[in-house]
mmCIF file of N, CA and C in Angstrom:
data_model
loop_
_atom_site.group_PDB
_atom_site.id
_atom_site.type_symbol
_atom_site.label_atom_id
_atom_site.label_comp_id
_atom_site.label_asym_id
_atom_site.label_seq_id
_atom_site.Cartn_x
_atom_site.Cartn_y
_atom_site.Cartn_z
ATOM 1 N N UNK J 1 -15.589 10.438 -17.022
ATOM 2 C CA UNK J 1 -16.322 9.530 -16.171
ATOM 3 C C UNK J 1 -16.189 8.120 -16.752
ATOM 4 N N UNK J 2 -15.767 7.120 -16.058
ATOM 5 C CA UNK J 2 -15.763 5.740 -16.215
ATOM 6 C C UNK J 2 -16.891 4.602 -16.014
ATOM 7 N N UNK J 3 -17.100 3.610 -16.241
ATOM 8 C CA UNK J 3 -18.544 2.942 -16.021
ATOM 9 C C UNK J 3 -17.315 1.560 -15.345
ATOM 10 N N UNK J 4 -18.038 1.344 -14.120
ATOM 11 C CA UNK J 4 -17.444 0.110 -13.620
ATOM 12 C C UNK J 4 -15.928 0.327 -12.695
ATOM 13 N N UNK J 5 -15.592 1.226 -12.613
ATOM 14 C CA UNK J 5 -14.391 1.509 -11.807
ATOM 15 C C UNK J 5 -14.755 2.538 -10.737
ATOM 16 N N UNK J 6 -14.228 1.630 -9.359
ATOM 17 C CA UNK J 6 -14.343 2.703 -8.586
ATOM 18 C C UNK J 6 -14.597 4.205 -8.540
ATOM 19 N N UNK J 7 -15.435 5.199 -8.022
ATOM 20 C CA UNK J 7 -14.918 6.560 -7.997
ATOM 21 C C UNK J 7 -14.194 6.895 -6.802
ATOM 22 N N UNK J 8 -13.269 6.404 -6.106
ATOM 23 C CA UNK J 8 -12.294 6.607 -5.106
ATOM 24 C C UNK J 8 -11.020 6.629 -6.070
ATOM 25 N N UNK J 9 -10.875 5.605 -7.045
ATOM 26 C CA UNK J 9 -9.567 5.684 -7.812
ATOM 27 C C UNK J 9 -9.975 6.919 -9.032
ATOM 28 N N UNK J 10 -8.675 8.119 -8.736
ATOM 29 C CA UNK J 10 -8.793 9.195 -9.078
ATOM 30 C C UNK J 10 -8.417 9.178 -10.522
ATOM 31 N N UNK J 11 -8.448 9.850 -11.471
ATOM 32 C CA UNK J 11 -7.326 10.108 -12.736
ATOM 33 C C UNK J 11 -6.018 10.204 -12.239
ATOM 34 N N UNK J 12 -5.535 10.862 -11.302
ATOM 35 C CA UNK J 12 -3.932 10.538 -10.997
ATOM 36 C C UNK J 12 -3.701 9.254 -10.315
ATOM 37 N N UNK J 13 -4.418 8.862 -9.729
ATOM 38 C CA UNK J 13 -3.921 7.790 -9.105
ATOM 39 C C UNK J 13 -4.518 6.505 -10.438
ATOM 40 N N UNK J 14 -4.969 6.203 -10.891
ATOM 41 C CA UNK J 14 -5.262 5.494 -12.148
ATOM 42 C C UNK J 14 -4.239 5.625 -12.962
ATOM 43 N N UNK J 15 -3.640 7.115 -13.268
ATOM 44 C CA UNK J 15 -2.879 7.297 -14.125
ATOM 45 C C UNK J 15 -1.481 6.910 -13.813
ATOM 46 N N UNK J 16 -0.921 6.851 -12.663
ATOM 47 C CA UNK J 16 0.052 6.532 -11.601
ATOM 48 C C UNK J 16 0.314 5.324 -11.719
ATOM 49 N N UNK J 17 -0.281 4.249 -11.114
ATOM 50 C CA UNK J 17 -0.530 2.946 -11.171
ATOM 51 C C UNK J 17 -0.359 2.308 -12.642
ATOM 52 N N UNK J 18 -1.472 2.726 -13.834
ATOM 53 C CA UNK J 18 -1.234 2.651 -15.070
ATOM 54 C C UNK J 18 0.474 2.416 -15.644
ATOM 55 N N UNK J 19 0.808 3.417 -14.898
ATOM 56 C CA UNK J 19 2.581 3.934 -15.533
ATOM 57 C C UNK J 19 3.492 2.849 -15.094
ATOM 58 N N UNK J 20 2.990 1.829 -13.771
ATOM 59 C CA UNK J 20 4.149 0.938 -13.395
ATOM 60 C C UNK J 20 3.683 -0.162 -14.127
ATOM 61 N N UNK J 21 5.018 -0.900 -14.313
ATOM 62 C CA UNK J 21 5.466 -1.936 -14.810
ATOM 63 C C UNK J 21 5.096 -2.948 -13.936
ATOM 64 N N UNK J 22 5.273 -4.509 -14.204
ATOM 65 C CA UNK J 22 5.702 -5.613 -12.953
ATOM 66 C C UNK J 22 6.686 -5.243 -12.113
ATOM 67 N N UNK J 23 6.363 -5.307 -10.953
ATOM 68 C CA UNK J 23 8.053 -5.555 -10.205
ATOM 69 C C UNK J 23 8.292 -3.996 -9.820
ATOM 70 N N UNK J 24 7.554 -3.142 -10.320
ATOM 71 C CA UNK J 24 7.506 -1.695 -9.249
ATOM 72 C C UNK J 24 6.781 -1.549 -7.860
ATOM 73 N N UNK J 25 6.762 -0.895 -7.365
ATOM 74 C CA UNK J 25 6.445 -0.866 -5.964
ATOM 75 C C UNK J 25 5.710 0.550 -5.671
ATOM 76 N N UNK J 26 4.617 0.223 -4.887
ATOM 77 C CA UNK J 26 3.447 0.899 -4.962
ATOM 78 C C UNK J 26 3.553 1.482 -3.177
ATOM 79 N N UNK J 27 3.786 2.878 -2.479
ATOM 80 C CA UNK J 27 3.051 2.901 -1.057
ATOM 81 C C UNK J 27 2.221 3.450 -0.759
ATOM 82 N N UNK J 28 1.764 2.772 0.337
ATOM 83 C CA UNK J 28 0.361 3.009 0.828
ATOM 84 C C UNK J 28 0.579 3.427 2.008
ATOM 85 N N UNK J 29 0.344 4.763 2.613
ATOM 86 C CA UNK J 29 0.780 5.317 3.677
ATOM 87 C C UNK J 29 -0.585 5.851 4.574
ATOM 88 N N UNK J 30 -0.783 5.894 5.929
ATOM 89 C CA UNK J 30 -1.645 6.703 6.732
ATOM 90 C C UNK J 30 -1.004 7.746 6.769
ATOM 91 N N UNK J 31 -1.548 8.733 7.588
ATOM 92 C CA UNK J 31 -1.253 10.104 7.364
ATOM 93 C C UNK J 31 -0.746 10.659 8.513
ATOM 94 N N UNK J 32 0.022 9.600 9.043
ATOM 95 C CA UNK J 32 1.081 9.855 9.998
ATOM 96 C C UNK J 32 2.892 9.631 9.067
ATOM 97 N N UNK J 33 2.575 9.448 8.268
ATOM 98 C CA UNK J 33 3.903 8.781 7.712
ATOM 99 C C UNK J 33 4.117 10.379 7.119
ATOM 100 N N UNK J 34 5.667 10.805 6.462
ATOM 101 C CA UNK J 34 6.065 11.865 5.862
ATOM 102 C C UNK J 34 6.100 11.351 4.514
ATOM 103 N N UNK J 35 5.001 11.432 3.819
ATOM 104 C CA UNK J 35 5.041 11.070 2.243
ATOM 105 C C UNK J 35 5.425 11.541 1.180
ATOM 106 N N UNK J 36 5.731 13.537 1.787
ATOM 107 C CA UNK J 36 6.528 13.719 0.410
ATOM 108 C C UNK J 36 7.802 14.016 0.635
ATOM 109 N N UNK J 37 8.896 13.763 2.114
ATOM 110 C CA UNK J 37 9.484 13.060 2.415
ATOM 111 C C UNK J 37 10.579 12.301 1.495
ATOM 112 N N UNK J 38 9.889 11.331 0.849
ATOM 113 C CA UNK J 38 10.144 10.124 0.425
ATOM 114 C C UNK J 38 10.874 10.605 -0.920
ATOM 115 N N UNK J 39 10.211 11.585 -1.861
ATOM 116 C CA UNK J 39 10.719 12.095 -3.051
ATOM 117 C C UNK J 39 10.587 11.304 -3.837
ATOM 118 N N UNK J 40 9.152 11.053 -4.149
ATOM 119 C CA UNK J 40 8.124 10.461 -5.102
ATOM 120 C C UNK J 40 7.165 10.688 -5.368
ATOM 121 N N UNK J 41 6.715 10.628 -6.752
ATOM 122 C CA UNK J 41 5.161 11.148 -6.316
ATOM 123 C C UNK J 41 4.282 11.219 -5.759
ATOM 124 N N UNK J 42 3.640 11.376 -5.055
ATOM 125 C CA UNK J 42 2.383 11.396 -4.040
ATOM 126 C C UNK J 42 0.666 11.818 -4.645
ATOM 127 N N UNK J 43 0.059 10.603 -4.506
ATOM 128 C CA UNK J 43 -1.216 11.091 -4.420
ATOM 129 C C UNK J 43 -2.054 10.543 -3.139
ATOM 130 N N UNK J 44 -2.716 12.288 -2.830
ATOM 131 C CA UNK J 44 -2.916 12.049 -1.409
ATOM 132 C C UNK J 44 -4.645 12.078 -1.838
ATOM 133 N N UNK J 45 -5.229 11.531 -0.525
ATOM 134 C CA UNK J 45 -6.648 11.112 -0.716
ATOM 135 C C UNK J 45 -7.386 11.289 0.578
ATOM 136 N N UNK J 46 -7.767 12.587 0.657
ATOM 137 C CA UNK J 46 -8.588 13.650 1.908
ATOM 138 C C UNK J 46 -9.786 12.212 1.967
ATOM 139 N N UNK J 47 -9.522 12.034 3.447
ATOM 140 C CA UNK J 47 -11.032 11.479 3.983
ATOM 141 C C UNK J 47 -11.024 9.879 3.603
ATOM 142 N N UNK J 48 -9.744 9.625 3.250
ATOM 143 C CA UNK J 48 -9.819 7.968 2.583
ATOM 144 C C UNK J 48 -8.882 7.352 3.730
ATOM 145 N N UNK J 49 -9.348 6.016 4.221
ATOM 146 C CA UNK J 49 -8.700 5.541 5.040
ATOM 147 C C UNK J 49 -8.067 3.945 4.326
ATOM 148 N N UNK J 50 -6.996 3.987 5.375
ATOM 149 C CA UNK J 50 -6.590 2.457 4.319
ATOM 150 C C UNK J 50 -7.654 1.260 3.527
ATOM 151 N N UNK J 51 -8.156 1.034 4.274
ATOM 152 C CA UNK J 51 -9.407 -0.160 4.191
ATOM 153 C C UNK J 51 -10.022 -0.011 3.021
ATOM 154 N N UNK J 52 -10.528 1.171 2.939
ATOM 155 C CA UNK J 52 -11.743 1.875 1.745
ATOM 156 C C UNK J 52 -10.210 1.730 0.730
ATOM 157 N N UNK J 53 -9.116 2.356 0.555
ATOM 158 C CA UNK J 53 -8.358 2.895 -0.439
ATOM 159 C C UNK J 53 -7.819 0.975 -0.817
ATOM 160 N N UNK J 54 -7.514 0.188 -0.081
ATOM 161 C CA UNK J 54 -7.343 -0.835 -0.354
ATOM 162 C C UNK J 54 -8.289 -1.742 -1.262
ATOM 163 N N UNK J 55 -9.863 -2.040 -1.013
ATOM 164 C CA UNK J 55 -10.751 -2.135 -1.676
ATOM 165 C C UNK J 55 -11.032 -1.702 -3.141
ATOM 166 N N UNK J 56 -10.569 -0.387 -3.028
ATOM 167 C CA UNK J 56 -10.977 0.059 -4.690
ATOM 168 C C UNK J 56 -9.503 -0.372 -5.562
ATOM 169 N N UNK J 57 -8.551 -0.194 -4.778
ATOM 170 C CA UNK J 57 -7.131 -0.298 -5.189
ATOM 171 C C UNK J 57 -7.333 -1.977 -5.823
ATOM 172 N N UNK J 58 -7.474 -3.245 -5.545
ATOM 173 C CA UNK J 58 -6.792 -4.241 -5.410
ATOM 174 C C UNK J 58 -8.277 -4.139 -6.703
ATOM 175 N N UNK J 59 -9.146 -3.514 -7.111
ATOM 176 C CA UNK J 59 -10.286 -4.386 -8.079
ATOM 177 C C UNK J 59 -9.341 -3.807 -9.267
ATOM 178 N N UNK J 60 -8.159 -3.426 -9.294
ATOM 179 C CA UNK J 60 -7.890 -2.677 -10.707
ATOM 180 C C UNK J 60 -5.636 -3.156 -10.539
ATOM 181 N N UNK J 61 -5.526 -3.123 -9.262
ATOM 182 C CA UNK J 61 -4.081 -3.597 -8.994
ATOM 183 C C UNK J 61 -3.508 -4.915 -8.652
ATOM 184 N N UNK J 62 -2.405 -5.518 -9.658
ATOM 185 C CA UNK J 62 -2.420 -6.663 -9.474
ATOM 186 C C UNK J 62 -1.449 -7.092 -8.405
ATOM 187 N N UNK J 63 -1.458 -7.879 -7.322
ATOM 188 C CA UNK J 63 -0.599 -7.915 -6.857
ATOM 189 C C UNK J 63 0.664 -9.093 -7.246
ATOM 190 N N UNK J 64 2.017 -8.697 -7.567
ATOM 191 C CA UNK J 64 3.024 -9.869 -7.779
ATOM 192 C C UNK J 64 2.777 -11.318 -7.508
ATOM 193 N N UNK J 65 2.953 -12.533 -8.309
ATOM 194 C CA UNK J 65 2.869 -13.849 -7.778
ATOM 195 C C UNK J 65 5.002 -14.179 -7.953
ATOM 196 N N UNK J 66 5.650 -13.665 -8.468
ATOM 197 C CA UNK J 66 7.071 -14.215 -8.634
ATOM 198 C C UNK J 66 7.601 -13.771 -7.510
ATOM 199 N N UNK J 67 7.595 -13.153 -6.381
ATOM 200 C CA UNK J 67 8.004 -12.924 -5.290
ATOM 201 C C UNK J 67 7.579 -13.618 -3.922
ATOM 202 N N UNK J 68 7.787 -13.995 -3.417
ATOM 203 C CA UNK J 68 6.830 -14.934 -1.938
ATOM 204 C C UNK J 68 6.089 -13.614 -1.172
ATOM 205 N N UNK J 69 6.830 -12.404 -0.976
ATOM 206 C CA UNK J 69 6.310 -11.874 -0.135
ATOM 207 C C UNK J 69 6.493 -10.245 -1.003
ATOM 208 N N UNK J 70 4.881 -10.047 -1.720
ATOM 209 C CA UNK J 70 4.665 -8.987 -2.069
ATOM 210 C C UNK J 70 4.274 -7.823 -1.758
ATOM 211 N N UNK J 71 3.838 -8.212 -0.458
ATOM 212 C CA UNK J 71 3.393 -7.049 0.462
ATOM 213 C C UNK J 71 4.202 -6.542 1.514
ATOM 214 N N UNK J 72 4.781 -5.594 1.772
ATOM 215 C CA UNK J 72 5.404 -4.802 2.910
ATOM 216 C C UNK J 72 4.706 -4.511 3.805
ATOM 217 N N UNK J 73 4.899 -4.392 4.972
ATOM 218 C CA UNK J 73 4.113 -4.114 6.056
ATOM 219 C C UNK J 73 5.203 -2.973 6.990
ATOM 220 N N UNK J 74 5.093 -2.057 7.789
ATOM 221 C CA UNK J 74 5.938 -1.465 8.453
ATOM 222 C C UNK J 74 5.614 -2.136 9.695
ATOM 223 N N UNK J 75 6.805 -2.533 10.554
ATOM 224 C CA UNK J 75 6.307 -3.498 11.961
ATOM 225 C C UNK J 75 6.353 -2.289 12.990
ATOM 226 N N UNK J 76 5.304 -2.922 14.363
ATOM 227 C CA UNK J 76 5.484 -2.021 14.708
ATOM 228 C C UNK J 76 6.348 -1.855 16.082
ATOM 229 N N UNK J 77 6.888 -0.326 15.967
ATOM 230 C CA UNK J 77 8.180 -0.334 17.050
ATOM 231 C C UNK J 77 7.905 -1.187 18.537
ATOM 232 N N UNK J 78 8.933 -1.599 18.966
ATOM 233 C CA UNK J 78 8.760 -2.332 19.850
ATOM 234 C C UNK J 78 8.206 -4.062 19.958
ATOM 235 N N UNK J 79 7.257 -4.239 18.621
ATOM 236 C CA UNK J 79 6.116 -5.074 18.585
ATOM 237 C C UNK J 79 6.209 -5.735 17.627
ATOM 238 N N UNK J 80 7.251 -6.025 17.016
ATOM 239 C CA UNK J 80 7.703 -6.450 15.287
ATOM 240 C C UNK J 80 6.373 -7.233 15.190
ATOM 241 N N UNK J 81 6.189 -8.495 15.925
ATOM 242 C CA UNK J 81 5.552 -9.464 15.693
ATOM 243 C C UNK J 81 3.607 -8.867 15.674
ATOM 244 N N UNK J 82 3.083 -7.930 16.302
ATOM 245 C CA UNK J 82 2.310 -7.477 15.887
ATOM 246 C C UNK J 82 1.360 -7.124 14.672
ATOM 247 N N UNK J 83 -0.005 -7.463 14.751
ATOM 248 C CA UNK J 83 -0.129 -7.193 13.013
ATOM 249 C C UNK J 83 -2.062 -6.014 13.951
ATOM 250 N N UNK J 84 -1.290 -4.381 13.604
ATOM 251 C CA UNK J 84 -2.505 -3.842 13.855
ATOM 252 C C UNK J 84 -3.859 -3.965 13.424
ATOM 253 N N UNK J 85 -5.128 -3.717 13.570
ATOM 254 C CA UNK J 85 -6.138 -3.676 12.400
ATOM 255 C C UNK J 85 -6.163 -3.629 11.154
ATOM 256 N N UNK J 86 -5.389 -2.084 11.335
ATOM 257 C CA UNK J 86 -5.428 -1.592 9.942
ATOM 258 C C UNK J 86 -4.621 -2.677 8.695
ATOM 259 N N UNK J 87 -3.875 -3.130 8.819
ATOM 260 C CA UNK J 87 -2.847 -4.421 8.497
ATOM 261 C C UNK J 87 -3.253 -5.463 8.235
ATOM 262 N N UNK J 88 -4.319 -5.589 9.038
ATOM 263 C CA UNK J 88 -5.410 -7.420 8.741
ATOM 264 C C UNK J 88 -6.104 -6.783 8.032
ATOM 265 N N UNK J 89 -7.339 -5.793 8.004
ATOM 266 C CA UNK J 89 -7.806 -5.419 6.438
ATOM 267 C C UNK J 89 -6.951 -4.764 5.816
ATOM 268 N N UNK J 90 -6.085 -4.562 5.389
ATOM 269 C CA UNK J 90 -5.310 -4.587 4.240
ATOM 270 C C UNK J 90 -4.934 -5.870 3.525
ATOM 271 N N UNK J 91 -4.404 -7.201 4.200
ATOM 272 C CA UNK J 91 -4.135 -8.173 4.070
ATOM 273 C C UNK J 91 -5.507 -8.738 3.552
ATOM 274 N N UNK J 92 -6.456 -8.593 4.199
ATOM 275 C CA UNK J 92 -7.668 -9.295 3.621
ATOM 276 C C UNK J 92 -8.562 -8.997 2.469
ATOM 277 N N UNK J 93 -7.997 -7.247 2.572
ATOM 278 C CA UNK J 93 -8.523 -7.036 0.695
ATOM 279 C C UNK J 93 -8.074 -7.767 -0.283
ATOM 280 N N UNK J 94 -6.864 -7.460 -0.187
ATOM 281 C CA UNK J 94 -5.668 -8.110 -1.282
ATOM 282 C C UNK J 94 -5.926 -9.570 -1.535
ATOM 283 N N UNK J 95 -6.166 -9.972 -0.386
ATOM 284 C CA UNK J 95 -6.122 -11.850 -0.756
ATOM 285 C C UNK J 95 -7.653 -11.946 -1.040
ATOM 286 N N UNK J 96 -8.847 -11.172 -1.155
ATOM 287 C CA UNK J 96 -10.384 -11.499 -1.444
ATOM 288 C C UNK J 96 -10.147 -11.081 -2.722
ATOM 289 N N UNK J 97 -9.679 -9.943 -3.288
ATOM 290 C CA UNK J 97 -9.389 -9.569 -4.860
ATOM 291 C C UNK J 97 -8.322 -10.819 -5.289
ATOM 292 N N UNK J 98 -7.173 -10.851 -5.112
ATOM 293 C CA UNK J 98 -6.374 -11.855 -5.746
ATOM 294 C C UNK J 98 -7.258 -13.524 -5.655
ATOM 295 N N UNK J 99 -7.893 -13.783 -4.361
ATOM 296 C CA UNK J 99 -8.439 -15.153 -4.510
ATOM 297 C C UNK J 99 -7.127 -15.620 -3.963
ATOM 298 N N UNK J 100 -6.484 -15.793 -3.195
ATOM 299 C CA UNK J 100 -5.165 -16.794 -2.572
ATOM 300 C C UNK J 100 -5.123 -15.911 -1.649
ATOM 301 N N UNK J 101 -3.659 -16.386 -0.871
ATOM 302 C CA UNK J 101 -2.907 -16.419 0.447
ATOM 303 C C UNK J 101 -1.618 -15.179 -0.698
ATOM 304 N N UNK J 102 -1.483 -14.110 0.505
ATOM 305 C CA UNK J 102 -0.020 -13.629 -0.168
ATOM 306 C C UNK J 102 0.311 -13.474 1.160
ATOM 307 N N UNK J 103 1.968 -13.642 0.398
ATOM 308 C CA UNK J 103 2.846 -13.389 1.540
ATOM 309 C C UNK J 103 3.498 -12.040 1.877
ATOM 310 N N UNK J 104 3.738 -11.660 3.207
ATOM 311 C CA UNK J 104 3.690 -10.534 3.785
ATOM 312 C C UNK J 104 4.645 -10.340 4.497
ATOM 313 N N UNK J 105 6.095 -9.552 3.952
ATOM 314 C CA UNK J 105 7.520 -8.863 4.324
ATOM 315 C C UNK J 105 6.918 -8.136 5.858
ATOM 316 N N UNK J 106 7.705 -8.390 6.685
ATOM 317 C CA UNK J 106 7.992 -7.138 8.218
ATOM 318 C C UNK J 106 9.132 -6.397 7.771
ATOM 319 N N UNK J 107 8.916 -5.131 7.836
ATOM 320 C CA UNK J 107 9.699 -4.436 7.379
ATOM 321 C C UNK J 107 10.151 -3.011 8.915
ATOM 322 N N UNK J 108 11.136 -3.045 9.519
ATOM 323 C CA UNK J 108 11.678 -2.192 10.325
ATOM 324 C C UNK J 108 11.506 -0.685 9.974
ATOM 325 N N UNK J 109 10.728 0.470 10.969
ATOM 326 C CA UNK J 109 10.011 1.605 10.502
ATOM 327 C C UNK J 109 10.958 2.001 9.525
ATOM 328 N N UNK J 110 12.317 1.963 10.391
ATOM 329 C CA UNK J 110 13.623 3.243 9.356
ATOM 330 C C UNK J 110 13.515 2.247 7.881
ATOM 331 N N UNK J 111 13.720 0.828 8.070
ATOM 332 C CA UNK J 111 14.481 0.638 6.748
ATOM 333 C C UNK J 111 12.646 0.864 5.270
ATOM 334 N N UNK J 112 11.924 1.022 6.384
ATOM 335 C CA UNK J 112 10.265 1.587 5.334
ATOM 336 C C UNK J 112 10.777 2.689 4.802
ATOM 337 N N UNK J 113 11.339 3.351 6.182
ATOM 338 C CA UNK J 113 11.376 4.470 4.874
ATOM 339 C C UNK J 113 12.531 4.798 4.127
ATOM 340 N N UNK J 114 13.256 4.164 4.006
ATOM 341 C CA UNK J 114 14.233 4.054 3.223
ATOM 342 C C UNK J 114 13.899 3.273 1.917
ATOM 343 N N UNK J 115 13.305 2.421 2.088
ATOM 344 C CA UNK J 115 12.911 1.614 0.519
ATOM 345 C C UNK J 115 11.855 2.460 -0.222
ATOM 346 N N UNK J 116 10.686 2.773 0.987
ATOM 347 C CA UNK J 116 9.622 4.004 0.595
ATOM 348 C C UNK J 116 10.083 4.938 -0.496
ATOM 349 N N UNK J 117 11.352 5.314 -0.412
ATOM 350 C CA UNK J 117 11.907 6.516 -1.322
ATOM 351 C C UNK J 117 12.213 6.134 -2.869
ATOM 352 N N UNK J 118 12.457 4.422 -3.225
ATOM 353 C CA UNK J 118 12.646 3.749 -4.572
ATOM 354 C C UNK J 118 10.947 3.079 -4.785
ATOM 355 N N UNK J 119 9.975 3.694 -4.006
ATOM 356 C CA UNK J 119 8.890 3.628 -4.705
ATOM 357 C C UNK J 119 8.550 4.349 -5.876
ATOM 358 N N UNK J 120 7.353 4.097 -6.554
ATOM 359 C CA UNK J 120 7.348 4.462 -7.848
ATOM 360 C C UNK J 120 6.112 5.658 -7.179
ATOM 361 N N UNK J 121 5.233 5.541 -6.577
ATOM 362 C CA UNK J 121 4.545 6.765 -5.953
ATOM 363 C C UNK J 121 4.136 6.519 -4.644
ATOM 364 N N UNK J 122 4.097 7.272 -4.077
ATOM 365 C CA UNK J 122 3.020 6.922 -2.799
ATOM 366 C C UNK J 122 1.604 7.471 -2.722
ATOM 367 N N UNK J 123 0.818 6.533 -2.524
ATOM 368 C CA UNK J 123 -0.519 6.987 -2.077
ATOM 369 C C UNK J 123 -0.669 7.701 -0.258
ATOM 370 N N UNK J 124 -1.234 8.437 -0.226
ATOM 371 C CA UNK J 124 -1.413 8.848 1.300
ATOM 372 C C UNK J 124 -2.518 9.180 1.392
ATOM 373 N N UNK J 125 -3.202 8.399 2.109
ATOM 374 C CA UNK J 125 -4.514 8.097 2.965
ATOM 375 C C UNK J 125 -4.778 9.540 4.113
ATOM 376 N N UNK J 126 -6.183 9.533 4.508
ATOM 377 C CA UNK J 126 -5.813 10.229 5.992
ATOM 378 C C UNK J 126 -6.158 9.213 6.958
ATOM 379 N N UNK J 127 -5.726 8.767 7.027
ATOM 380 C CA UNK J 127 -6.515 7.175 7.514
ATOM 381 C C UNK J 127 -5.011 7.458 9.077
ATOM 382 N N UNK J 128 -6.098 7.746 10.431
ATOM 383 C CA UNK J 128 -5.547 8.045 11.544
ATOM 384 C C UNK J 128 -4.789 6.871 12.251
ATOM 385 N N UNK J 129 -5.167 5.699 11.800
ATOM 386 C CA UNK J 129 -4.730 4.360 12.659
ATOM 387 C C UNK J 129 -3.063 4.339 12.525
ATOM 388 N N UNK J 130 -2.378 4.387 13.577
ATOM 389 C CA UNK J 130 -0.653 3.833 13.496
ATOM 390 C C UNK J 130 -0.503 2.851 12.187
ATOM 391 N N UNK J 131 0.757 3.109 11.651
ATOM 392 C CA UNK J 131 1.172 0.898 11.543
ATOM 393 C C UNK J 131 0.344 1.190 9.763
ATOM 394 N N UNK J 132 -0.701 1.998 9.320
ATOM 395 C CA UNK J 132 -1.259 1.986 7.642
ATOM 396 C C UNK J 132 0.249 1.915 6.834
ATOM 397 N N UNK J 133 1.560 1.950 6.700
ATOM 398 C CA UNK J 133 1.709 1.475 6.550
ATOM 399 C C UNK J 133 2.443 0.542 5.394
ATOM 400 N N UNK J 134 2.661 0.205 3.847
ATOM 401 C CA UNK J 134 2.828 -1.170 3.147
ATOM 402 C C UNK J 134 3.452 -0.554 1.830
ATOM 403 N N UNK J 135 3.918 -1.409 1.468
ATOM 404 C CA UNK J 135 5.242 -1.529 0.181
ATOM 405 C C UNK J 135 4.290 -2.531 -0.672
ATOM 406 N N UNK J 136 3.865 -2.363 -1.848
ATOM 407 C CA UNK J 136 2.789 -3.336 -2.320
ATOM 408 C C UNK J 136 3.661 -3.513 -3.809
ATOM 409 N N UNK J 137 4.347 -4.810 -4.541
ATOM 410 C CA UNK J 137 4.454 -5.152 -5.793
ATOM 411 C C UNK J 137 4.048 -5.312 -6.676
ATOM 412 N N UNK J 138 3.874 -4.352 -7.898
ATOM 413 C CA UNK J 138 2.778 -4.591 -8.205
ATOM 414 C C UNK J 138 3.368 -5.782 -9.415
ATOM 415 N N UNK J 139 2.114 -6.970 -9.964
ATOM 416 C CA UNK J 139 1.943 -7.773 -10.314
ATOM 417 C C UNK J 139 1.916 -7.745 -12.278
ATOM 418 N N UNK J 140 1.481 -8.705 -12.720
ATOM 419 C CA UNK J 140 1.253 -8.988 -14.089
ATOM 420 C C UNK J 140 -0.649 -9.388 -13.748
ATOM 421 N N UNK J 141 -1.051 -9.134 -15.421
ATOM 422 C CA UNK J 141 -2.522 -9.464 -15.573
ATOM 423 C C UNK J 141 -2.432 -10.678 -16.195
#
């Protein structure tokens, strides 16, 4: 048991995160996406939806400043230019924990999941909303 850290962030997923370096890449998937798929580790999180998993995520994950655009987003088909709900709070955790503006990659479903697979793990949400989603860099402290 920890004092001061989320209890949504698990021992594997703490321990996960812990293990990357700067400049690895973190996904964050709803539970429409094929996450083990990808052929990475996976930690999945019954009953957690992006929003909540974003929140506890960003008080302990740093996000990249040497890249312009550290966040991935999957666009959505048809709608590139679209940014769903789930996508604006994601975007708005990240930048209330970091304190700034980050910048935010559109990324085409296929070529998600193609980069998805040189992630270092994926998180998977059950979080029902389309479009959850993101390729996240992780940062320096």
């Amino acid at each position: 048991m920890l004092k001061g850290i989320d209890p949504l962030l698990s021992a594997d997923l703490l321990y996960a995160i812990a293990r990357m370096g700067h400049g690895d890449v973190l996904a964050v998937v709803d539970r429409n996406y094929p996450a083990h798929a990808a052929g990475v580790e996976v930690i999945t999180l019954p009953g957690i939806d992006v929003t909540r998993l974003a929140e506890a995520l960003f008080t302990v994950f740093p996000v990249d400043t040497f890249i312009p655009e550290p966040i991935g987003r999957m666009q959505v088909v048809g709608e590139p230019d679209t940014l769903p709900e789930v996508q604006r709070e994601l975007f708005a955790a990240a930048e209330t924990a970091e304190g700034r503006e980050i910048g935010i990659e559109p990324i085409e479903r296929f070529e998600f999941y193609e980069r998805a697979r040189s992630a270092f793990a994926v998180i998977a949400t059950t979080d029902d909303r389309p479009y959850g989603c993101f390729l996240i860099t992780k940062g320096v402290v």
